[in-house]
Amino acid sequence: MIDKIKNIIRQELEVNLSSHYGESINVVVEEPKSSNLGDISIPVFSIVKTVRKPLNEVADTVVEKIQELEVRELFKEINRVGGFINLTLNRLAFSKKVIDNYFVNGLSVEQVGKEKTIVIDYSSPNIAKPFSVGHLRSTIIGHSIGNILEKLGYQVVRINHLGDFGTQFGKIIYAYLNFGDKQKVEENPIEELVKLYVEFHELAKENPILEDKAREIFKELEQGNPEYQKLWEHFREVSLAEYMKVYEMLNVHFDSYNGEAFYNDKMQAVVDELKVKGLLKKDEGAMIVDLGNDMPPALIQKSDGSTLYITRDLAALFYRKNTYHFDEVLYVVGNEQKLHFEQLKAVVRKMGYGFYQDIHHINFGLVLQDGKKMSTRKGKIVKLEDVLVEASNLSLDYINEKNPCLVNKEEIARKIGVSAIIFNDLKNYRTNDVEFDLQEMVNFVGQTGPYLQYTSVRISSVLEENNFSNSELMYDLLVQDHSFDLIKTIAQYEEILNKAKEEYSPSVLAKYLLNLASYFNSFYAKEKIMVDDLKERNTKLCLISIIRNILDEGMNLLGMQVIRKM
């Protein structure tokens, strides 16, 4: 709401001042560097420069025009400090506007994404390999961005671009056919396929010819060898079944599971178009697109005719554009792939397509444990499913200690544990590395997921026992600092969602929820809710009900689970 008020001030002042001075005036409306100066600030230096009038004269004119604004009633004071005009909110009027707006519109926000489509490519684990902690960040960052976009009115297409093709399948098929145990693979497919893959590499060190055999198998697979095709389909099916267990635990879903293999028959059209447009060049037998001096060339086709990731990504991109007619396409992929996506955009641009500007690499940092990349533990992959179970068990230990008679405590512990892992990641700006400490994540105190869930439960316990009405409220109760902090934070909700979209970072929302919870707990410590006076009690119950609803919806948008008891 503050941003909306700032926009109204800017737009009306620009019209009024432009009319007054007879030339186009641009007005800057911002927040003061210090809250002691007020809530909104208007620097007049740029106006002075435009109209070439003395500072004092211009400042007086701006103050005069502010007095005529539609939102003037929301401000108690207008003060001038040097070249700045600072406005202080009328707490009573602003509080009434915020509360009344909620009871008319709820948590609805302007549908800025109406009739716009955004495709998000995220998660994308590799078939025949465990779903590791390494895929956690892409999965939950992408899922949360999708939720926020949908809240803002966008149509979101969620794509899991599975790593289901490549020479590794030649290796796995060779190993399976020559020294695999079919029964073991059926009983524990992912683990056994990984063992076979590792065993193949050990044997290939002593017998390099195995690499050639694997390449031959993969080439035949590409050409449609029915035996190899059947095995590949089976490996893909059992892998996806395993991944679905993790997605179910995370409450993550997709609209498409079309992986790399889906684009096998769509790449040649891209290569042909590049040829027709004169963009392909031969370089030591390979075909490349020269991207100038600023970045390395894009390798489109190897000397043996096989294609690469960028060829496949180009085919996928054009398929998605033609199928979904997207306004933007997001790739939620780690920092290390920055060059790849720069090359992708550059090739699309050279091909003459303007939508290269709509391609966004939503990059993110590493998952660390004790400051080191968390990819292995004693030489083994850290499976995400195991971590989620461990977090749930830690949460159950806490519940057994604090509330052993809680009904459905195992289910509640699962929701706490999984949400704790999600929030620990999303509270960090996505490009930063994330430290992974399970004990800290499931802590009910501090900047954690359980802290947010506990705050929501705390409010719910009060609301469940008491009915309230918003027909008669004492708005003057909301002008004290600890109450008004809540009002201003409530008023920021829509702006926070828009900022999270602009930055494609759920951390904006996560940090906002932490602030809201902190302000509530400060308010709760200072104010008695269940007072005898009906209007005062109604006012306080209305206020905390709004807070609870924002916390709950915000947690849902992050992909967390809302609970009512803990």
XYZ file of C-alpha atoms in Angstrom:
566
model
C 0.000 0.000 0.000
C 2.893 2.393 0.706
C 4.104 1.891 -2.875
C 0.614 2.619 -4.210
C 0.476 5.818 -2.166
C 3.925 6.793 -3.436
C 2.785 6.221 -7.020
C -0.336 8.346 -6.492
C 1.799 11.152 -5.056
C 4.290 10.934 -7.926
C 1.640 10.847 -10.663
C -0.471 13.685 -9.255
C 2.518 15.901 -8.481
C 3.922 15.389 -11.970
C 0.614 16.458 -13.518
C 0.133 19.451 -11.207
C 3.731 20.671 -11.351
C 3.956 20.215 -15.117
C 0.797 22.320 -15.462
C 2.148 24.919 -13.035
C 5.544 25.318 -14.717
C 4.428 24.668 -18.284
C 6.969 21.908 -18.911
C 7.343 18.186 -18.212
C 8.384 17.494 -14.618
C 9.653 14.193 -13.255
C 9.076 13.657 -9.534
C 10.988 11.208 -7.344
C 9.115 9.752 -4.350
C 11.121 7.608 -1.952
C 11.458 6.599 1.677
C 13.721 8.703 3.937
C 17.081 7.271 4.950
C 15.970 7.517 8.577
C 12.465 6.699 9.842
C 12.808 9.661 12.217
C 12.442 11.968 9.223
C 9.058 10.557 8.221
C 7.535 7.848 6.062
C 7.827 9.302 2.545
C 10.321 11.773 1.105
C 10.310 13.931 -2.053
C 13.677 15.385 -3.127
C 13.224 18.602 -5.095
C 16.731 18.978 -6.585
C 15.814 17.475 -9.971
C 12.744 19.738 -10.160
C 14.899 22.778 -9.394
C 17.285 21.787 -12.172
C 14.422 21.389 -14.663
C 12.551 24.620 -13.929
C 15.667 26.699 -13.104
C 14.029 28.350 -10.093
C 15.381 28.951 -6.552
C 15.234 25.906 -4.207
C 13.055 27.619 -1.606
C 10.537 28.768 -4.209
C 10.286 25.292 -5.759
C 10.010 23.599 -2.360
C 7.175 25.935 -1.344
C 5.339 25.151 -4.591
C 5.747 21.395 -4.074
C 4.388 21.667 -0.511
C 1.448 23.663 -1.838
C 0.688 20.973 -4.428
C 0.997 18.203 -1.824
C -1.773 19.894 0.158
C -4.074 19.321 -2.830
C -3.340 15.598 -3.198
C -6.043 12.932 -3.066
C -4.120 11.094 -0.321
C -3.405 14.213 1.776
C -5.648 12.924 4.566
C -3.254 10.022 5.156
C -0.480 12.365 6.286
C -0.158 14.103 9.613
C 2.878 16.287 8.922
C 4.685 17.812 5.956
C 8.210 18.929 6.864
C 10.960 20.371 4.746
C 14.566 19.452 5.534
C 16.985 21.126 3.114
C 16.100 19.947 -0.363
C 13.736 17.223 0.873
C 10.042 17.353 1.697
C 9.197 14.636 4.205
C 5.709 13.309 4.868
C 4.685 11.572 8.091
C 1.697 9.252 7.996
C -1.418 9.948 9.996
C -1.329 6.684 11.892
C -5.034 6.623 12.672
C -6.146 7.284 9.087
C -3.585 4.906 7.607
C -4.443 2.097 10.039
C -8.135 2.454 9.230
C -7.405 2.319 5.493
C -5.261 -0.828 5.848
C -7.736 -2.698 8.054
C -10.802 -1.677 6.051
C -9.072 -2.615 2.803
C -8.349 -6.088 4.149
C -11.954 -6.738 5.167
C -13.138 -5.636 1.725
C -10.485 -7.276 -0.458
C -8.835 -9.889 1.761
C -5.346 -10.807 0.537
C -6.194 -10.230 -3.118
C -3.533 -8.394 -5.091
C -3.457 -6.645 -8.439
C -3.272 -9.281 -11.187
C -0.236 -7.811 -12.912
C 0.326 -11.106 -14.725
C -3.153 -11.411 -16.195
C -3.092 -12.982 -19.667
C 0.673 -13.518 -19.419
C 2.394 -16.908 -19.420
C 5.689 -17.773 -17.767
C 7.414 -21.127 -18.318
C 9.669 -22.314 -15.472
C 12.265 -25.046 -15.996
C 13.390 -26.401 -12.619
C 14.458 -29.444 -10.575
C 15.568 -31.639 -13.530
C 17.298 -34.581 -11.806
C 19.281 -37.095 -13.831
C 17.589 -40.411 -14.559
C 19.171 -43.530 -13.023
C 20.741 -41.422 -10.267
C 19.407 -40.667 -6.770
C 17.518 -37.447 -6.108
C 20.292 -35.754 -4.173
C 20.496 -32.686 -1.961
C 22.184 -31.078 -4.953
C 18.761 -30.825 -6.656
C 17.052 -29.330 -3.601
C 17.644 -25.664 -4.400
C 16.442 -25.740 -8.000
C 13.335 -27.659 -6.945
C 12.125 -25.443 -4.120
C 13.258 -22.110 -5.563
C 11.469 -22.878 -8.835
C 8.364 -24.141 -7.061
C 8.097 -21.050 -4.863
C 8.663 -18.631 -7.757
C 5.857 -20.427 -9.587
C 3.526 -20.006 -6.598
C 4.289 -16.289 -6.292
C 3.741 -15.763 -10.018
C 0.374 -17.520 -9.871
C -0.638 -15.316 -6.942
C 0.111 -12.302 -9.150
C -2.106 -13.638 -11.922
C 0.418 -15.234 -14.276
C -0.315 -18.513 -16.005
C 2.626 -20.680 -14.984
C 3.849 -23.732 -16.885
C 6.088 -25.859 -14.657
C 8.552 -28.075 -16.528
C 10.805 -30.790 -15.128
C 13.433 -31.099 -17.859
C 14.652 -34.542 -16.802
C 18.234 -35.518 -17.569
C 17.105 -38.630 -19.399
C 19.538 -38.842 -22.296
C 23.272 -38.848 -22.977
C 26.252 -41.180 -23.237
C 25.833 -42.225 -19.595
C 22.916 -44.386 -20.712
C 25.198 -46.282 -23.046
C 27.399 -47.017 -20.037
C 24.497 -48.062 -17.807
C 22.967 -50.306 -20.479
C 26.338 -51.934 -21.188
C 26.920 -52.545 -17.481
C 23.386 -53.867 -16.946
C 23.609 -56.314 -19.853
C 27.133 -57.553 -19.078
C 27.403 -57.712 -15.295
C 24.098 -56.465 -13.866
C 21.799 -58.443 -11.573
C 18.256 -58.000 -12.900
C 16.614 -59.020 -9.625
C 18.678 -56.538 -7.582
C 17.869 -53.766 -10.032
C 14.158 -54.548 -9.767
C 14.304 -54.518 -5.957
C 16.345 -51.313 -5.606
C 16.609 -49.727 -9.058
C 18.322 -46.392 -8.420
C 20.940 -47.681 -6.013
C 21.830 -50.638 -8.231
C 21.993 -48.561 -11.418
C 24.379 -46.149 -9.692
C 26.538 -49.101 -8.605
C 26.619 -50.356 -12.171
C 27.584 -46.919 -13.436
C 30.432 -46.666 -10.908
C 31.568 -50.221 -11.684
C 31.627 -49.440 -15.410
C 33.991 -46.518 -14.812
C 36.286 -48.635 -12.665
C 36.504 -51.276 -15.397
C 36.921 -48.644 -18.110
C 40.058 -47.339 -16.388
C 41.730 -50.684 -17.096
C 39.937 -51.305 -20.390
C 39.286 -47.994 -22.229
C 37.627 -49.841 -25.106
C 34.515 -50.048 -22.907
C 34.011 -46.312 -23.461
C 33.771 -46.974 -27.211
C 31.304 -49.809 -26.640
C 29.146 -47.535 -24.480
C 29.192 -44.838 -27.169
C 28.124 -47.417 -29.758
C 25.230 -48.519 -27.546
C 24.109 -44.925 -27.028
C 24.317 -44.248 -30.761
C 22.104 -47.292 -31.408
C 19.739 -46.084 -28.692
C 19.457 -42.745 -30.503
C 18.725 -44.640 -33.705
C 15.911 -46.593 -32.057
C 17.406 -49.987 -31.141
C 14.305 -51.693 -29.628
C 16.186 -53.613 -26.895
C 18.075 -50.541 -25.724
C 14.939 -48.404 -26.057
C 12.996 -50.754 -23.824
C 15.711 -50.725 -21.172
C 15.981 -46.919 -21.302
C 12.218 -46.542 -20.891
C 12.292 -48.902 -17.907
C 15.174 -47.045 -16.236
C 13.335 -43.755 -16.789
C 10.090 -45.141 -15.385
C 11.595 -46.554 -12.180
C 13.664 -43.395 -11.644
C 10.661 -41.127 -12.001
C 8.708 -43.318 -9.565
C 11.462 -42.761 -6.991
C 11.540 -39.026 -7.639
C 7.787 -38.764 -7.207
C 8.197 -39.887 -3.586
C 10.400 -36.854 -2.945
C 8.120 -34.500 -4.866
C 5.188 -35.748 -2.812
C 7.085 -35.045 0.421
C 7.897 -31.532 -0.830
C 4.375 -31.042 -2.227
C 5.936 -30.081 -5.562
C 4.231 -30.712 -8.897
C 4.900 -30.175 -12.607
C 2.891 -29.712 -15.773
C 5.454 -31.508 -17.921
C 8.124 -34.153 -17.384
C 9.459 -33.890 -20.930
C 13.183 -34.425 -20.565
C 16.124 -34.220 -22.929
C 15.057 -37.279 -24.928
C 11.778 -35.617 -25.901
C 13.722 -33.195 -28.104
C 15.725 -35.785 -30.076
C 13.591 -35.356 -33.171
C 13.388 -31.580 -32.793
C 17.077 -30.665 -32.906
C 17.691 -31.114 -36.619
C 15.221 -28.332 -37.409
C 17.319 -25.981 -35.254
C 20.550 -27.038 -36.983
C 18.904 -26.578 -40.383
C 17.680 -23.090 -39.476
C 21.131 -22.098 -38.278
C 22.537 -23.296 -41.615
C 19.922 -21.426 -43.660
C 20.639 -18.226 -41.744
C 24.366 -18.620 -42.340
C 25.203 -18.826 -38.654
C 26.952 -22.223 -38.607
C 30.717 -22.353 -39.081
C 32.988 -25.381 -39.275
C 35.722 -25.455 -36.667
C 38.018 -28.493 -36.575
C 35.209 -30.651 -37.922
C 32.622 -29.375 -35.430
C 29.843 -26.911 -36.199
C 29.744 -23.745 -34.121
C 27.978 -20.387 -33.893
C 30.495 -17.571 -33.518
C 29.365 -15.252 -30.707
C 32.080 -12.642 -31.136
C 34.878 -11.645 -28.811
C 32.752 -11.363 -25.673
C 32.099 -15.092 -25.201
C 33.237 -18.472 -26.530
C 31.442 -19.884 -29.593
C 28.381 -22.101 -29.102
C 29.230 -25.699 -30.046
C 26.148 -26.956 -31.914
C 27.335 -30.233 -33.426
C 30.394 -32.406 -32.783
C 32.562 -33.666 -35.618
C 30.789 -37.058 -35.437
C 27.415 -35.356 -35.985
C 26.150 -35.673 -32.408
C 24.532 -32.668 -30.764
C 25.175 -30.992 -27.427
C 23.259 -29.452 -24.529
C 22.849 -26.080 -26.204
C 21.378 -27.708 -29.327
C 18.896 -29.557 -27.167
C 18.102 -26.440 -25.132
C 17.485 -24.481 -28.324
C 15.079 -27.162 -29.527
C 13.338 -27.154 -26.132
C 13.137 -23.350 -26.138
C 11.484 -23.141 -29.565
C 9.114 -25.980 -28.692
C 8.035 -24.153 -25.528
C 7.622 -20.859 -27.358
C 5.453 -22.484 -30.042
C 3.485 -24.605 -27.563
C 2.944 -22.245 -24.627
C 3.494 -18.831 -26.293
C 5.313 -17.681 -23.177
C 6.017 -14.083 -22.235
C 9.030 -15.176 -20.190
C 10.932 -18.418 -19.730
C 12.905 -19.058 -16.529
C 15.707 -21.573 -16.041
C 16.294 -22.266 -12.349
C 19.826 -23.606 -12.633
C 23.016 -23.148 -10.589
C 25.507 -20.290 -10.878
C 27.972 -22.493 -12.754
C 25.746 -22.533 -15.854
C 25.877 -18.757 -16.345
C 27.914 -18.941 -19.565
C 25.637 -21.615 -21.043
C 22.557 -19.410 -20.749
C 24.403 -16.337 -21.979
C 25.316 -18.349 -25.073
C 21.739 -19.589 -25.435
C 20.406 -16.025 -25.420
C 23.135 -14.871 -27.808
C 22.341 -17.614 -30.347
C 18.600 -16.825 -30.213
C 19.412 -13.154 -30.740
C 21.632 -13.905 -33.745
C 18.809 -16.014 -35.167
C 16.717 -12.856 -35.224
C 14.229 -13.639 -32.456
C 13.335 -10.748 -30.168
C 12.220 -13.017 -27.347
C 15.861 -13.608 -26.386
C 15.185 -10.793 -23.900
C 12.533 -12.954 -22.222
C 15.009 -15.734 -21.374
C 16.120 -15.527 -17.740
C 18.690 -17.659 -15.948
C 17.527 -17.819 -12.313
C 20.864 -18.779 -10.846
C 21.592 -19.969 -7.326
C 24.510 -20.890 -5.076
C 25.674 -24.148 -3.549
C 24.441 -26.179 -0.585
C 27.286 -26.229 1.945
C 27.998 -28.268 5.044
C 30.699 -26.919 7.332
C 31.589 -24.497 4.569
C 32.152 -27.191 1.937
C 30.013 -28.279 -1.009
C 27.454 -30.797 0.224
C 27.495 -33.398 -2.516
C 28.992 -36.454 -0.881
C 29.137 -38.051 2.537
C 31.779 -40.737 3.012
C 31.905 -41.105 -0.751
C 28.154 -41.557 -1.137
C 25.519 -39.264 -2.579
C 23.420 -37.506 0.077
C 19.868 -38.488 -0.866
C 17.284 -35.779 -0.334
C 14.665 -38.272 0.808
C 16.950 -39.371 3.672
C 17.505 -35.760 4.716
C 13.768 -35.007 4.703
C 13.116 -38.059 6.865
C 15.893 -37.074 9.261
C 14.481 -33.543 9.618
C 11.040 -35.007 10.320
C 12.481 -37.293 13.002
C 14.232 -34.371 14.695
C 10.947 -32.481 14.728
C 9.205 -35.506 16.229
C 11.821 -35.623 19.002
C 11.005 -32.013 19.840
C 7.259 -32.697 19.877
C 7.713 -35.765 22.099
C 9.633 -33.575 24.528
C 7.266 -30.585 24.539
C 3.838 -32.000 23.624
C 3.885 -35.841 23.691
C 0.077 -36.151 23.644
C -0.311 -34.162 20.410
C -2.724 -35.852 18.003
C -1.233 -36.856 14.611
C 2.217 -35.865 15.843
C 4.050 -37.913 13.189
C 2.242 -36.095 10.382
C 2.787 -32.721 12.059
C 6.475 -33.531 12.596
C 6.820 -34.326 8.885
C 5.269 -30.978 7.950
C 7.575 -29.164 10.367
C 10.711 -30.998 9.245
C 10.150 -30.637 5.506
C 9.084 -27.001 5.864
C 12.182 -26.314 7.963
C 14.450 -27.468 5.122
C 12.497 -25.432 2.558
C 12.555 -22.246 4.639
C 16.237 -22.560 5.516
C 17.006 -22.427 1.813
C 14.525 -19.763 0.769
C 15.349 -17.240 3.497
C 18.725 -16.806 1.786
C 19.060 -14.775 -1.382
C 19.216 -17.393 -4.100
C 22.674 -16.501 -5.479
C 24.256 -17.009 -2.055
C 25.527 -20.367 -0.856
C 23.390 -22.015 1.843
C 24.742 -23.687 4.965
C 22.989 -26.975 5.712
C 22.595 -27.633 9.454
C 19.588 -29.796 10.308
C 19.717 -29.113 14.034
C 19.585 -25.371 13.399
C 16.848 -25.690 10.762
C 14.351 -27.375 13.056
C 14.986 -24.943 15.901
C 11.724 -23.375 17.083
C 13.547 -20.170 18.011
C 15.278 -17.809 15.601
C 14.955 -17.254 11.872
C 13.551 -20.680 11.055
C 10.543 -22.325 9.456
C 9.299 -23.781 12.763
C 9.363 -20.271 14.245
C 6.948 -19.082 11.554
C 4.738 -22.144 11.979
C 4.739 -21.706 15.749
C 3.735 -18.035 15.421
C 0.796 -19.029 13.196
C -0.224 -21.769 15.650
C 0.018 -19.315 18.533
C -2.404 -16.931 16.810
C -4.719 -19.764 15.794
C -5.001 -20.976 19.375
C -6.305 -17.529 20.377
C -8.683 -17.210 17.421
C -10.142 -20.705 17.854
C -11.329 -19.855 21.347
C -12.765 -16.428 20.562
C -15.201 -15.041 18.019
C -14.834 -11.461 16.833
C -16.488 -8.920 14.580
C -14.951 -6.210 12.435
C -18.073 -4.030 12.584
C -16.869 -1.824 15.446
C -13.164 -1.291 15.900
C -11.002 1.068 17.974
C -8.498 2.217 15.351
C -6.804 4.537 17.803
C -5.397 1.417 19.525
C -3.194 0.877 16.470
C -1.180 4.106 16.598
C 1.350 2.966 19.216
C 4.758 1.990 17.819
C 4.469 -1.765 18.372
C 0.979 -1.810 16.813
C 1.789 0.531 13.944
C 4.837 -1.578 13.025
C 2.365 -4.380 12.348
C 0.052 -2.126 10.333
C 2.879 -0.899 8.107
C 4.153 -4.445 7.619
C 0.686 -5.732 6.706
C 0.436 -2.901 4.183
C 3.655 -4.064 2.479
C 2.406 -7.539 1.527
C 1.483 -6.847 -2.097
C 4.636 -4.816 -2.664
C 6.732 -7.662 -1.254
C 5.179 -10.140 -3.693
C 5.900 -7.830 -6.615
C 9.472 -7.341 -5.446
C 9.929 -11.119 -5.093
C 8.757 -11.439 -8.700
C 11.044 -8.654 -9.950
C 14.060 -10.288 -8.327
C 12.830 -13.856 -8.864
C 13.818 -14.439 -5.270
C 11.522 -16.043 -2.652
C 13.931 -14.728 0.012
C 12.159 -11.359 -0.271
C 8.938 -12.992 0.939
C 10.702 -15.212 3.497
C 12.401 -12.266 5.200
C 9.167 -10.304 5.176
C 7.377 -13.160 6.988
C 10.129 -13.238 9.604
C 9.671 -9.494 10.193
C 5.903 -9.879 10.446
C 6.249 -12.742 12.943
C 8.773 -10.762 14.979
C 6.522 -7.686 15.130
C 3.577 -9.859 16.133
C 5.483 -11.539 18.961
C 6.606 -8.135 20.229
C 3.001 -6.938 20.095
C 1.764 -10.089 21.849
C 4.287 -9.630 24.653
C 3.123 -6.044 25.276
C -0.620 -6.306 24.736
C -3.275 -8.365 26.447
C -5.620 -9.651 23.739
C -8.537 -10.931 25.797
C -9.575 -7.728 27.515
C -13.069 -7.022 28.861
C -13.814 -4.129 26.514
C -15.527 -5.655 23.469
C -14.350 -3.100 20.893
C -10.753 -3.290 22.073
C -10.855 -7.098 22.019
C -12.415 -7.121 18.553
C -9.753 -4.752 17.270
C -6.908 -6.887 18.548
C -8.455 -10.138 17.321
C -9.035 -8.609 13.873
C -5.432 -7.474 13.730
C -3.916 -10.827 14.664
C -6.293 -12.679 12.316
C -4.905 -10.634 9.397
C -1.362 -11.439 10.530
C -2.143 -15.148 10.764
C -3.678 -15.185 7.287
C -0.676 -13.435 5.737
C 1.720 -15.801 7.509
C -0.245 -18.828 6.309
C -0.551 -17.693 2.706
C 3.069 -16.574 2.653
C 4.248 -19.956 3.940
C 2.118 -21.705 1.314
C 3.669 -19.546 -1.402
C 7.113 -20.597 -0.193
C 6.037 -24.236 -0.399
C 5.831 -24.751 3.363
C 3.057 -26.583 5.210
C 0.651 -24.711 7.489
C -0.304 -26.453 10.726
C -2.741 -25.640 13.520
C -1.172 -27.555 16.430
C 2.406 -28.271 17.391
